[in-house]
Amino acid sequence: MKNKLLALRDVALLRLEQLDLEAWRVEYLGKKGELATVLRGMATLSAEERPVIGLVANEVRADLEEAFVARKAELDSRQAALREQAETIDVTLAGRTPYLGAEHPLRKVIRRIEDIFIGFGFTVEDGPEVELDRYNFEALNLPKDHPARDMQDTFYLTEEILLRTHTSPVQARTLERRCPETPIRIVVPGRVYRRDDDDATHSHAFMQIEALVVDHGIRMSDLKGILLQFARDLFGADQEIRLRPSFFPFTEPSAEMDIRCIYCHGDGCSTCKHTGWIEILGCGMVHPHVLEAGGYDTSSLTGFAIGMGVERIAMLSYQVEDIRQFYLNDVRLLEQFATLTR
Amino acid sequence: MKITWNWLSQYVDLQGLTPEQVAEDLTNAGIPVEYLAPVATGIENVVVGHVKSANQHPNADRLRVCTVAVGAAEDLTIVCGAANVAAGQRVPVALAGARLPQGPIGKSTLRGVASEGMICSASELGLDVRLLPKDQTTGIFVLPADAPVGESIVEYLELSDMVMELELTPNRSDCLSLRGVAYEVAALYSRKVSMQAPQLRTPPQAERPLKVEIATDRCMAYAGQVVSGLSLRPAPLWMQMRLLAVGVRPINNIVDITNYVMFEWGQPLHAFDYDAIAGGHIIVRDAQREEALVTLDGQARALEPAMTVIADPEKALGLAGVMGGESSEVTANTRAVVIESALFDPLQTRRTGKRLQLRSEAGMRFEKGIDPAATLPALARAVELLCAYGGGAIASGPRLAGAALADANTRHDAVRQVAVRADRATAVLGFTVDIEQILSVCERLQFAAREENGTVLVDVPSRRPDIRIEEDLIEEIARLIGYDHIPATMIAGSLTAGGLSNEQQLTRVATDHLIALGMQQVVTYSFVTPAVAERTRLQPDDELRRMIPLLHPLSEERSVLRTMMLPSLLEVAEYNVNRRQLDLRLFEIGTVYLPESLPLQKQPTERRVIAGLLIGQAQAPSPLSESRSIDFFDVKGMVESLLKRIGVDAAAQYTRSMAPFLHGGQAADITAAGSPIGVIGKLRQEVCANFGIDLTDAFYFELSVEALLPLIRERLHVVELPRFPGTLRDLALVVNRALPVSELLTAVRSVAGPLLDDVRVFDVYTGEHVGIEEKSVALRLSFRSRERTLTDEDLQKPIAAVLDAVTIAYGASLRG
């Protein structure tokens, strides 16, 4: 019987690859299969023989079952391979890309600067573009016929109503509204207008962003500290700044801030006119007349203000040569900004 | 403002300094030097020559063969083509081996005659020929007869003198003179200004009567003096060269002297032909109505009473501070002049200049304010130079009028006292400033100052009208100590939380979402042409036609403030379509300006609008999928997606729109919570065509940020997830084709009872299996209970209610 079992195993293993796998299973491992048939003969065996043959029989069954599983796995994987081969595609074809939108470069710059100042604890303020002479000029220490009004040729709508020439009227409005509250820390982005003919560096409409701080004990050194941090956030951690005296009617002392040229790093190139420095923004300590116009006590309070042109920073950052590019909105240019994560 | 180094060195000690260093230090002190370069460069071996003879060239009509002495043993033979060369002249001669700005000069042979050098023209020397008189620029540059033969031309013409152009801020009008710059440089290096104020002189005998009178409050001071015996000729060459270097055209000795003194002292001067002044009597008065004056430029000007004129008893002679008159102009026949040195009202000068569009060096100085202390010295200086270089003699005493001079006549510098505290300066600047430092800064500025109880009292001279309050002096202190000295500190006060307002946050989220949907943000101008009203087919009574006009627009194309975003986006689309960019998905969150009434009485409402314009293919092109043009529902899907993103989608309703610029059958007004929030639709072809966009469908949407703001979700309460499975039922309802599906859904929702979780349309069919006026709408209703799993029995009642309701309301039937 033992021989019969062993012979059965050999034949079965031999035929494994010849028969259909399911037919093979029925024939050898099924309830009516050959192994079962042989085992049914066990009843005729003696008590001594039975455990011995039983052992052999189990061994044969295990071998056959193992062979079955292995064969099944082999066939399955062969089938899968065939199916995948049939389903093979050209993975080098471009995917179905959704359209990719992009933020306008000017908005991008504004958002970055807003975020830097939000990080410093500033809130973002808006104000009207159509302004009153009073807020655009008079409250900012620019009385009627002040020669400094020439710096900003104005679009008037009526004698008293005009398009703001800078974002600074929002300073005047905020001071007036919030007086005597302190501290004031605001950042104001927005569109402004000057009666300039459009050319490569001038636009009748452009964007500014400015910041204002009013509190007890604000010093010009605090202004410098914020500016240094700002410049480093915007242009890189090793950026240097320098302040130069300047003039704005609404600040005193006033300054202009230069950064180390971001192209030549100070060696001198055409962008920085070989000075190694690039002028970025104007700033200063809030003029006492401006604080007074807002109702604040100038003996105990001081403040600083910062103002910059968004286009200028965008032109420098992205090497755009002509300011009009920002307003032509050629999608071939704008699309390029989709690739920028910051 | 341009100056030259040599000129400046006459008034302040520049020993040991270089122009480069001074330029840098001035820049750092708030007087940016925009330009620094020699008068002319690249000139070597060019000397003053004496033309001994100039004879016709034997072989060329237009050439002359000259014998020229150049201070060497041998005279040179030079062939010259200039028509104005003549024996006896002193001329610049480029020797063989010389360098000129255009290149080197060698020996050459011209038509058979060897030429040992070249006689130069002004432009060959690199001079600004636009400013030179015509006779100096046609042909060779003829030098004065006393030019020393053999001297280097660079030395003689001071061509290596450095020109500095200062970019002055409006407050530093004091630096519109060499005197002011001298004080500034003196302050930078703690040096002294060596500028003597010349004294007015009265001749023993006044041969020419002169009377000056001020009959207006717009002239604070007027000083005049007559100089006679003048002969009109070119000013000395050194003076011409300096004027040329600072950008002033040399004209004749009298005019050049007035300009030269203006640059020196900052005080504009004017010379009137004495013989043109009736009775030798000058009156400063307001112009009369309908008075006329022919100005120096030959223009007949209609005067207005708001203008100030210089007149004699009979007629106007000139516009005060703006431009002289032709009738009293200095001419070749002029023998005597009245030199005017006056203070005119800055505002008046500015207004008149603007009105007549006359800008001049003099007008610019008057507008910014003149130092009254310079008025008399400038007059004295001009008289002195006229005597020295015009052959003149003083012919009248100085005649003065006006209150401003009464003071200044006795004291050289009228002063203002301003106090500055050391502790205040420290508090404002953020570094310690002590009394000694303040006193030292004042000394450098040559301001008299003294301390009193921690306060420094400063006598600010009239030459610095910009210094009026303590902060002005604090800036002077910081400026002269150096802004580099300011440390970088952090704000001390309390912490504040920065952030965005709800509106700002909404616009940021909307921006990001539209970008994620593949849209391109644009930024457009707020100014449009009024013609957009017609182009967008606005009705005659449409409020959007009320566009605020600019008083002085730069062009008709940009002359009014927009009341809608559509024209701006169409303009961008046109620009891009013209460049064959045919797939456009543009959006802008922009501002429109809506006046309450016109003409404008008060500030308009500024409304922020999210607007989008879409043209072209629905998806980016791919070989893997069929292309399809964008349609209404692509755009609506974007709008719905945006509304969902900000939490207002459920509330939005779309009803057919009558917007004049939108397609009659593919446009909807969008409302939410009962108020309009925007529109969406296909643009009328005619509107597109009006903006130059043909043969393509365009879709537009706009949403009002103001209207969305109260609707946005501020909080989210998470809905607990269901624990029991839901059950779906599909119903295909045949209804009239015109029935809006949204109505059907509303009806279903209102009757289906609390178990209805959701209902949506999954198919809309029209065709042969339904009537011609009908459509079949397939709805998928999903039911769910929070307590248990629903049975078929549970659904019988709600389904029956739905069917009843839609049958009664819309005659709907179940599709068999």
Coordinates of C-alpha atoms in Angstrom, one line a residue, chain A residues 138-257:
Chain A
E138 CA -4.0 118.2 4.1
A139 CA -4.0 115.6 6.9
L140 CA -0.6 114.5 5.7
N141 CA 1.1 117.9 6.1
L142 CA 0.6 118.8 2.5
P143 CA -1.5 122.0 2.5
K144 CA -2.9 123.3 -0.7
D145 CA -0.2 124.7 -3.1
H146 CA 2.6 123.0 -1.2
P147 CA 5.4 122.6 -3.7
A148 CA 5.8 118.9 -2.7
R149 CA 2.4 118.3 -4.2
D150 CA 4.3 118.6 -7.5
M151 CA 6.0 115.3 -6.6
Q152 CA 2.6 113.7 -7.2
D153 CA 0.6 115.0 -10.1
T154 CA -3.0 114.3 -9.3
F155 CA -6.1 113.2 -11.1
Y156 CA -8.9 115.3 -9.8
L157 CA -12.6 114.4 -10.1
T158 CA -13.8 117.6 -8.5
E159 CA -11.9 120.3 -6.7
E160 CA -12.1 118.3 -3.4
I161 CA -12.4 114.7 -4.7
L162 CA -9.4 113.0 -6.3
L163 CA -7.8 109.7 -6.9
R164 CA -5.4 109.0 -4.1
T165 CA -1.8 109.6 -5.1
H166 CA -0.5 107.3 -2.4
T167 CA -1.8 104.8 0.2
S168 CA -1.0 107.3 3.0
P169 CA -4.5 108.7 3.3
V170 CA -5.3 105.3 5.0
Q171 CA -2.8 106.4 7.7
A172 CA -4.8 109.6 8.2
R173 CA -8.1 107.8 8.2
T174 CA -6.9 105.1 10.6
L175 CA -5.4 107.6 13.0
E176 CA -8.6 109.7 13.0
R177 CA -10.8 106.6 13.5
R178 CA -8.8 104.9 16.1
C179 CA -7.5 107.8 18.2
P180 CA -6.6 107.6 21.1
E181 CA -6.1 103.9 20.8
T182 CA -2.6 102.5 20.8
P183 CA -0.7 100.7 19.5
I184 CA -1.4 101.2 15.9
R185 CA 0.3 98.7 13.6
I186 CA -1.2 98.5 10.1
V187 CA -0.1 97.6 6.7
V188 CA -2.0 99.0 3.7
P189 CA -1.8 97.7 0.2
G190 CA -3.6 99.4 -2.6
R191 CA -3.9 101.1 -5.9
V192 CA -2.8 104.7 -6.4
Y193 CA -2.8 107.1 -9.3
R194 CA -0.5 109.7 -10.7
R195 CA -1.0 111.9 -13.7
D196 CA 2.0 110.5 -15.6
D197 CA 2.2 109.4 -19.2
D198 CA 2.7 105.6 -19.3
D199 CA 6.2 104.5 -20.3
A200 CA 8.6 101.8 -19.3
T201 CA 9.0 103.0 -15.7
H202 CA 5.8 105.1 -15.2
S203 CA 2.2 104.1 -15.0
H204 CA -0.8 106.3 -14.4
A205 CA -2.0 103.6 -12.0
F206 CA 0.2 101.5 -9.8
M207 CA 0.2 99.7 -6.4
Q208 CA 1.7 100.8 -3.2
I209 CA 2.0 99.1 0.1
E210 CA 2.7 101.0 3.3
A211 CA 3.0 100.3 7.0
L212 CA 2.4 102.5 10.0
V213 CA 3.2 102.1 13.7
V214 CA 2.2 104.6 16.4
D215 CA 2.8 103.9 20.0
H216 CA 4.6 105.1 23.1
G217 CA 8.4 105.1 22.7
I218 CA 8.7 104.2 19.0
R219 CA 12.2 105.1 17.8
M220 CA 13.8 105.4 14.4
S221 CA 16.0 102.4 15.4
D222 CA 12.8 100.4 15.6
L223 CA 12.0 101.4 12.1
K224 CA 15.5 100.3 11.1
G225 CA 15.0 97.0 12.9
I226 CA 11.7 96.2 11.2
L227 CA 13.2 97.2 7.8
L228 CA 16.2 95.0 8.2
Q229 CA 13.9 92.0 9.1
F230 CA 11.6 92.9 6.2
A231 CA 14.4 93.1 3.7
R232 CA 15.8 89.8 4.9
D233 CA 12.4 88.1 4.7
L234 CA 11.9 89.4 1.2
F235 CA 15.3 89.3 -0.4
G236 CA 17.3 86.7 1.6
A237 CA 18.7 86.2 5.1
D238 CA 22.0 87.9 4.4
Q239 CA 20.5 91.1 2.9
E240 CA 22.0 94.4 4.1
I241 CA 20.2 97.7 4.2
R242 CA 21.2 101.3 4.4
L243 CA 19.1 104.3 5.2
R244 CA 19.7 107.7 3.5
P245 CA 18.2 111.0 4.6
S246 CA 15.3 112.0 2.3
F247 CA 12.2 114.1 2.4
F248 CA 8.5 113.3 2.6
P249 CA 6.1 115.9 3.9
F250 CA 4.5 113.3 6.3
T251 CA 7.6 112.1 8.0
E252 CA 10.5 113.8 9.8
P253 CA 13.2 112.6 10.0
S254 CA 12.7 110.9 6.6
A255 CA 14.8 108.2 4.9
E256 CA 15.1 106.2 1.9
M257 CA 16.1 102.5 2.2

